[in-house]
């Protein structure tokens, strides 16, 4: 799978990280037994406790090497656990956040796909397929977003896992949706995935881009999402962070609020993601 690197202007082949492990989990009978155990809430809780322990710090160096993570952008300190490392902060000046009020920015380091919102739009996020109503847990009316944009920001393991607010504004509503098991889609002719991801939904009233819905998606039982839930926020303020296992943000924007950059639109039409950085301009306000 290739993506477009906006900084270099080149198309890059993405390393299929973890594909062998996924094939084992979904295509091998013993692997499916391991998967069944792994998604057990009790097992996931133990795994989370381990990742927050000092013992887990021993796997940090190998994780950095295996995933080619460039640590020069990040704070230089000793990490007390794997999750402490995974939620690491940037060093000062490592990301330039465009503060022009007309600029629509990326909330995170990620790879981006943009979809025009229609009544029958279906999006695939972390192996689960949703329409917009399902994505927000059927708790928010999304009809006013028809004709707008659904932006899917997919974070990889080597990305910075903290994210920011896109604009000045206020938090109108927040929802926590728990993951659950159900039949979603075929992964092959013989096996199916049974899951719905846990997610946090925020209805944001922004100063320059109207109503925005932002959804942070975790894994089924692991992948904790931590949000600051500020009642009032400023553009560039930290909104929250993912622990290991959570790594997608969906942003819904109403029609005639932003004009996305054309390279993102063109690549998305061809199902090619665009690599973006936290604070980078990806569109402009429609005046």
Short mmCIF file of C-alpha atoms in Angstrom, two decimals:
data_model
loop_
_atom_site.label_atom_id
_atom_site.label_comp_id
_atom_site.label_asym_id
_atom_site.label_seq_id
_atom_site.Cartn_x
_atom_site.Cartn_y
_atom_site.Cartn_z
CA UNK A 1 0.00 0.00 0.00
CA UNK A 2 1.39 3.39 -0.96
CA UNK A 3 0.78 6.86 0.44
CA UNK A 4 1.59 10.41 -0.67
CA UNK A 5 4.24 12.25 1.35
CA UNK A 6 3.21 15.91 1.09
CA UNK A 7 6.59 17.19 2.30
CA UNK A 8 8.65 15.36 -0.33
CA UNK A 9 6.00 15.27 -3.04
CA UNK A 10 6.70 11.56 -3.50
CA UNK A 11 4.59 8.42 -3.35
CA UNK A 12 5.98 6.00 -0.78
CA UNK A 13 5.34 2.29 -0.31
CA UNK A 14 4.22 1.69 3.26
CA UNK A 15 5.84 -1.12 5.18
CA UNK A 16 3.22 -3.74 6.02
CA UNK A 17 3.99 -3.71 9.72
CA UNK A 18 2.50 -6.65 11.60
CA UNK A 19 0.89 -8.36 8.58
CA UNK A 20 2.32 -11.78 9.45
CA UNK A 21 0.93 -11.47 12.96
CA UNK A 22 -2.51 -10.53 11.59
CA UNK A 23 -2.49 -13.48 9.20
CA UNK A 24 -1.65 -15.77 12.13
CA UNK A 25 -4.46 -14.37 14.28
CA UNK A 26 -7.17 -14.55 11.62
CA UNK A 27 -6.12 -17.43 9.34
CA UNK A 28 -4.58 -19.96 11.71
CA UNK A 29 -6.87 -22.03 13.99
CA UNK A 30 -4.47 -21.66 16.92
CA UNK A 31 -4.10 -17.96 16.13
CA UNK A 32 -7.85 -17.49 16.35
CA UNK A 33 -7.76 -19.09 19.79
CA UNK A 34 -5.06 -16.59 20.78
CA UNK A 35 -7.22 -13.76 19.38
CA UNK A 36 -10.23 -14.94 21.39
CA UNK A 37 -8.13 -14.84 24.55
CA UNK A 38 -6.54 -11.50 23.66
CA UNK A 39 -9.87 -9.67 23.35
CA UNK A 40 -11.07 -10.93 26.73
CA UNK A 41 -11.49 -7.81 28.94
CA UNK A 42 -9.59 -9.40 31.83
CA UNK A 43 -6.63 -10.26 29.58
CA UNK A 44 -6.68 -6.79 28.04
CA UNK A 45 -6.68 -5.21 31.50
CA UNK A 46 -3.63 -7.25 32.53
CA UNK A 47 -1.89 -6.24 29.30
CA UNK A 48 -2.66 -2.59 30.03
CA UNK A 49 -1.27 -2.88 33.55
CA UNK A 50 1.91 -4.43 32.15
CA UNK A 51 2.37 -1.59 29.61
CA UNK A 52 2.15 0.90 32.48
CA UNK A 53 4.73 -0.99 34.57
CA UNK A 54 8.49 -0.44 34.70
CA UNK A 55 9.00 -3.98 33.34
CA UNK A 56 7.51 -2.93 29.99
CA UNK A 57 10.23 -0.29 29.52
CA UNK A 58 12.56 -3.09 28.42
CA UNK A 59 10.77 -3.39 25.08
CA UNK A 60 11.11 0.30 24.14
CA UNK A 61 14.50 0.11 22.39
CA UNK A 62 13.46 -2.84 20.22
CA UNK A 63 10.16 -1.13 19.36
CA UNK A 64 12.04 1.99 18.21
CA UNK A 65 14.41 -0.08 16.07
CA UNK A 66 11.76 -2.38 14.58
CA UNK A 67 9.54 0.55 13.55
CA UNK A 68 12.26 2.99 12.46
CA UNK A 69 11.10 5.72 14.85
CA UNK A 70 13.08 8.97 14.62
CA UNK A 71 13.41 10.18 18.21
CA UNK A 72 15.00 13.53 17.34
CA UNK A 73 11.61 15.31 17.40
CA UNK A 74 10.76 14.12 20.91
CA UNK A 75 11.62 15.10 24.44
CA UNK A 76 14.87 13.58 25.63
CA UNK A 77 14.28 11.78 28.91
CA UNK A 78 14.14 8.32 30.44
CA UNK A 79 10.76 6.63 29.99
CA UNK A 80 9.32 4.80 32.99
CA UNK A 81 7.10 2.38 31.01
CA UNK A 82 6.10 1.46 27.47
CA UNK A 83 2.97 3.63 27.65
CA UNK A 84 5.06 6.49 29.01
CA UNK A 85 7.16 6.16 25.85
CA UNK A 86 4.17 5.69 23.53
CA UNK A 87 2.50 8.89 24.79
CA UNK A 88 5.78 10.86 24.66
CA UNK A 89 5.65 14.59 23.98
CA UNK A 90 7.35 16.55 21.22
CA UNK A 91 10.32 18.75 21.94
CA UNK A 92 9.70 22.51 21.70
CA UNK A 93 9.37 23.69 18.09
CA UNK A 94 9.16 20.19 16.60
CA UNK A 95 5.81 21.01 14.94
CA UNK A 96 4.78 24.34 13.45
CA UNK A 97 1.07 24.90 14.08
CA UNK A 98 -0.47 27.35 11.62
CA UNK A 99 -2.47 29.81 13.73
CA UNK A 100 -4.12 31.74 10.88
CA UNK A 101 -7.83 31.63 11.64
CA UNK A 102 -8.76 30.78 8.03
CA UNK A 103 -6.43 27.75 8.00
CA UNK A 104 -7.88 24.31 8.62
CA UNK A 105 -5.18 22.13 10.14
CA UNK A 106 -4.46 18.49 10.83
CA UNK A 107 -5.01 17.57 14.49
CA UNK A 108 -2.22 14.96 14.47
CA UNK A 109 0.65 13.23 12.71
CA UNK A 110 -1.11 10.68 10.50
CA UNK A 111 -2.10 9.48 7.06
CA UNK A 112 -5.30 11.11 5.80
CA UNK A 113 -8.20 10.03 3.61
CA UNK A 114 -11.04 12.45 2.81
CA UNK A 115 -14.58 11.40 1.90
CA UNK A 116 -17.49 13.54 0.75
CA UNK A 117 -20.37 12.89 3.14
CA UNK A 118 -23.46 11.34 1.57
CA UNK A 119 -26.45 9.63 3.17
CA UNK A 120 -25.04 6.19 2.28
CA UNK A 121 -21.37 6.84 3.13
CA UNK A 122 -19.65 3.89 4.81
CA UNK A 123 -16.15 4.24 6.28
CA UNK A 124 -13.73 1.53 7.37
CA UNK A 125 -11.85 2.29 10.59
CA UNK A 126 -9.51 -0.20 12.23
CA UNK A 127 -11.26 -3.16 10.62
CA UNK A 128 -14.84 -2.10 11.43
CA UNK A 129 -17.23 -0.55 8.90
CA UNK A 130 -19.62 2.23 9.97
CA UNK A 131 -22.14 4.64 8.55
CA UNK A 132 -22.01 8.06 10.20
CA UNK A 133 -24.87 7.37 12.60
CA UNK A 134 -23.14 4.20 13.82
CA UNK A 135 -19.82 6.00 14.09
CA UNK A 136 -21.28 8.43 16.64
CA UNK A 137 -23.19 5.67 18.43
CA UNK A 138 -26.56 6.84 17.06
CA UNK A 139 -26.46 9.56 19.74
CA UNK A 140 -25.94 12.65 17.54
CA UNK A 141 -27.93 13.75 14.48
CA UNK A 142 -25.41 13.81 11.60
CA UNK A 143 -27.87 14.89 8.88
CA UNK A 144 -26.56 18.49 8.95
CA UNK A 145 -23.17 17.16 7.80
CA UNK A 146 -24.45 15.85 4.44
CA UNK A 147 -22.36 17.34 1.64
CA UNK A 148 -19.47 18.06 4.00
CA UNK A 149 -16.28 16.13 4.67
CA UNK A 150 -15.43 13.01 6.63
CA UNK A 151 -11.69 13.07 7.33
CA UNK A 152 -10.01 9.87 8.54
CA UNK A 153 -6.61 10.39 10.18
CA UNK A 154 -4.84 7.03 10.63
CA UNK A 155 -1.94 7.08 13.06
CA UNK A 156 0.82 4.48 12.70
CA UNK A 157 2.97 3.10 15.51
CA UNK A 158 5.85 5.43 14.61
CA UNK A 159 3.64 8.55 14.78
CA UNK A 160 3.28 11.11 17.56
CA UNK A 161 0.18 9.95 19.47
CA UNK A 162 -1.03 13.23 20.95
CA UNK A 163 -3.54 15.43 19.12
CA UNK A 164 -4.73 19.04 19.21
CA UNK A 165 -7.82 21.21 18.74
CA UNK A 166 -8.36 22.46 15.17
CA UNK A 167 -9.75 25.88 16.11
CA UNK A 168 -10.92 28.08 18.97
CA UNK A 169 -14.28 26.99 20.36
CA UNK A 170 -16.27 25.18 23.01
CA UNK A 171 -17.18 21.60 23.80
CA UNK A 172 -20.95 21.09 23.43
CA UNK A 173 -21.17 17.34 24.04
CA UNK A 174 -18.97 14.30 24.63
CA UNK A 175 -19.82 10.60 24.46
CA UNK A 176 -17.95 7.43 25.39
CA UNK A 177 -18.84 4.39 23.27
CA UNK A 178 -17.64 1.00 24.48
CA UNK A 179 -16.33 -1.62 22.08
CA UNK A 180 -18.42 -4.75 21.53
CA UNK A 181 -18.40 -7.96 19.53
CA UNK A 182 -20.50 -8.37 16.40
CA UNK A 183 -20.12 -9.57 12.83
CA UNK A 184 -18.73 -6.76 10.69
CA UNK A 185 -17.15 -7.84 7.41
CA UNK A 186 -15.29 -10.64 5.73
CA UNK A 187 -11.51 -10.62 6.06
CA UNK A 188 -11.29 -13.66 3.75
CA UNK A 189 -13.68 -16.25 2.41
CA UNK A 190 -13.21 -18.35 5.56
CA UNK A 191 -12.86 -15.88 8.44
CA UNK A 192 -14.70 -12.89 9.79
CA UNK A 193 -13.92 -10.10 12.22
CA UNK A 194 -16.27 -9.72 15.19
CA UNK A 195 -15.80 -6.33 16.75
CA UNK A 196 -16.75 -2.71 17.15
CA UNK A 197 -14.10 -0.30 18.32
CA UNK A 198 -14.35 1.79 21.46
CA UNK A 199 -14.42 5.51 20.68
CA UNK A 200 -14.86 8.96 22.14
CA UNK A 201 -17.15 11.41 20.33
CA UNK A 202 -16.90 15.20 20.79
CA UNK A 203 -19.36 17.73 19.37
CA UNK A 204 -17.33 20.92 19.01
CA UNK A 205 -18.64 24.40 18.23
CA UNK A 206 -15.74 26.16 16.49
CA UNK A 207 -15.23 29.84 15.82
CA UNK A 208 -14.33 29.54 12.14
CA UNK A 209 -15.62 26.17 10.87
CA UNK A 210 -19.03 25.76 12.50
CA UNK A 211 -20.07 22.52 14.18
CA UNK A 212 -17.46 19.76 14.02
CA UNK A 213 -17.71 16.19 15.28
CA UNK A 214 -14.39 14.62 16.26
CA UNK A 215 -14.14 10.91 17.04
CA UNK A 216 -11.08 9.24 18.59
CA UNK A 217 -11.10 5.50 17.94
CA UNK A 218 -9.42 2.94 20.15
CA UNK A 219 -9.27 -0.83 19.93
CA UNK A 220 -12.02 -3.13 21.17
CA UNK A 221 -10.95 -3.32 24.81
CA UNK A 222 -7.39 -1.99 24.68
CA UNK A 223 -6.19 1.31 23.25
CA UNK A 224 -7.19 3.81 25.88
CA UNK A 225 -8.15 7.29 24.69
CA UNK A 226 -7.57 10.15 27.13
CA UNK A 227 -9.20 13.52 26.41
CA UNK A 228 -8.81 16.80 28.29
CA UNK A 229 -12.50 17.72 27.70
CA UNK A 230 -11.95 21.47 28.03
CA UNK A 231 -15.22 23.40 28.00
CA UNK A 232 -13.47 26.18 26.09
CA UNK A 233 -10.36 25.63 24.00
CA UNK A 234 -7.91 27.40 21.73
CA UNK A 235 -6.49 26.30 18.40
CA UNK A 236 -3.37 24.23 19.00
CA UNK A 237 -4.26 23.26 22.59
CA UNK A 238 -3.69 19.58 23.31
CA UNK A 239 -7.01 17.73 23.10
CA UNK A 240 -5.75 14.33 24.24
CA UNK A 241 -3.62 11.28 23.50
CA UNK A 242 -3.76 7.59 22.63
CA UNK A 243 -2.16 4.81 24.59
CA UNK A 244 -0.97 1.74 22.68
CA UNK A 245 -3.80 0.19 20.64
CA UNK A 246 -5.74 3.36 19.81
CA UNK A 247 -4.81 5.17 16.65
CA UNK A 248 -7.50 6.76 14.45
CA UNK A 249 -9.25 10.14 14.48
CA UNK A 250 -12.33 10.90 12.37
CA UNK A 251 -13.40 14.53 11.86
CA UNK A 252 -16.79 15.47 10.38
CA UNK A 253 -17.12 18.94 8.85
CA UNK A 254 -20.33 20.50 7.54
CA UNK A 255 -20.85 21.49 3.91
CA UNK A 256 -19.43 24.80 2.63
CA UNK A 257 -17.23 25.33 5.68
CA UNK A 258 -13.80 24.34 4.32
CA UNK A 259 -12.05 23.96 0.99
CA UNK A 260 -9.68 21.01 1.26
CA UNK A 261 -6.35 21.10 -0.55
CA UNK A 262 -6.71 19.54 -3.98
CA UNK A 263 -3.86 17.04 -3.61
CA UNK A 264 -5.64 15.45 -0.64
CA UNK A 265 -8.92 15.25 -2.59
CA UNK A 266 -7.26 13.78 -5.70
CA UNK A 267 -5.33 11.15 -3.77
CA UNK A 268 -8.36 10.21 -1.67
CA UNK A 269 -10.37 9.60 -4.84
CA UNK A 270 -7.74 6.99 -5.73
CA UNK A 271 -7.84 5.55 -2.19
CA UNK A 272 -4.34 6.88 -1.51
CA UNK A 273 -3.64 8.40 1.90
CA UNK A 274 -1.73 11.67 2.32
CA UNK A 275 0.88 11.91 5.06
CA UNK A 276 0.23 14.99 7.21
CA UNK A 277 1.76 16.43 10.37
CA UNK A 278 0.17 17.92 13.46
CA UNK A 279 -0.68 21.59 12.82
CA UNK A 280 -0.15 21.36 9.05
CA UNK A 281 -2.61 23.26 6.83
CA UNK A 282 -4.87 20.88 4.89
CA UNK A 283 -7.61 23.31 3.88
CA UNK A 284 -9.03 26.83 4.08
CA UNK A 285 -12.16 28.41 5.49
CA UNK A 286 -14.85 29.18 2.93
CA UNK A 287 -15.79 32.79 3.56
#
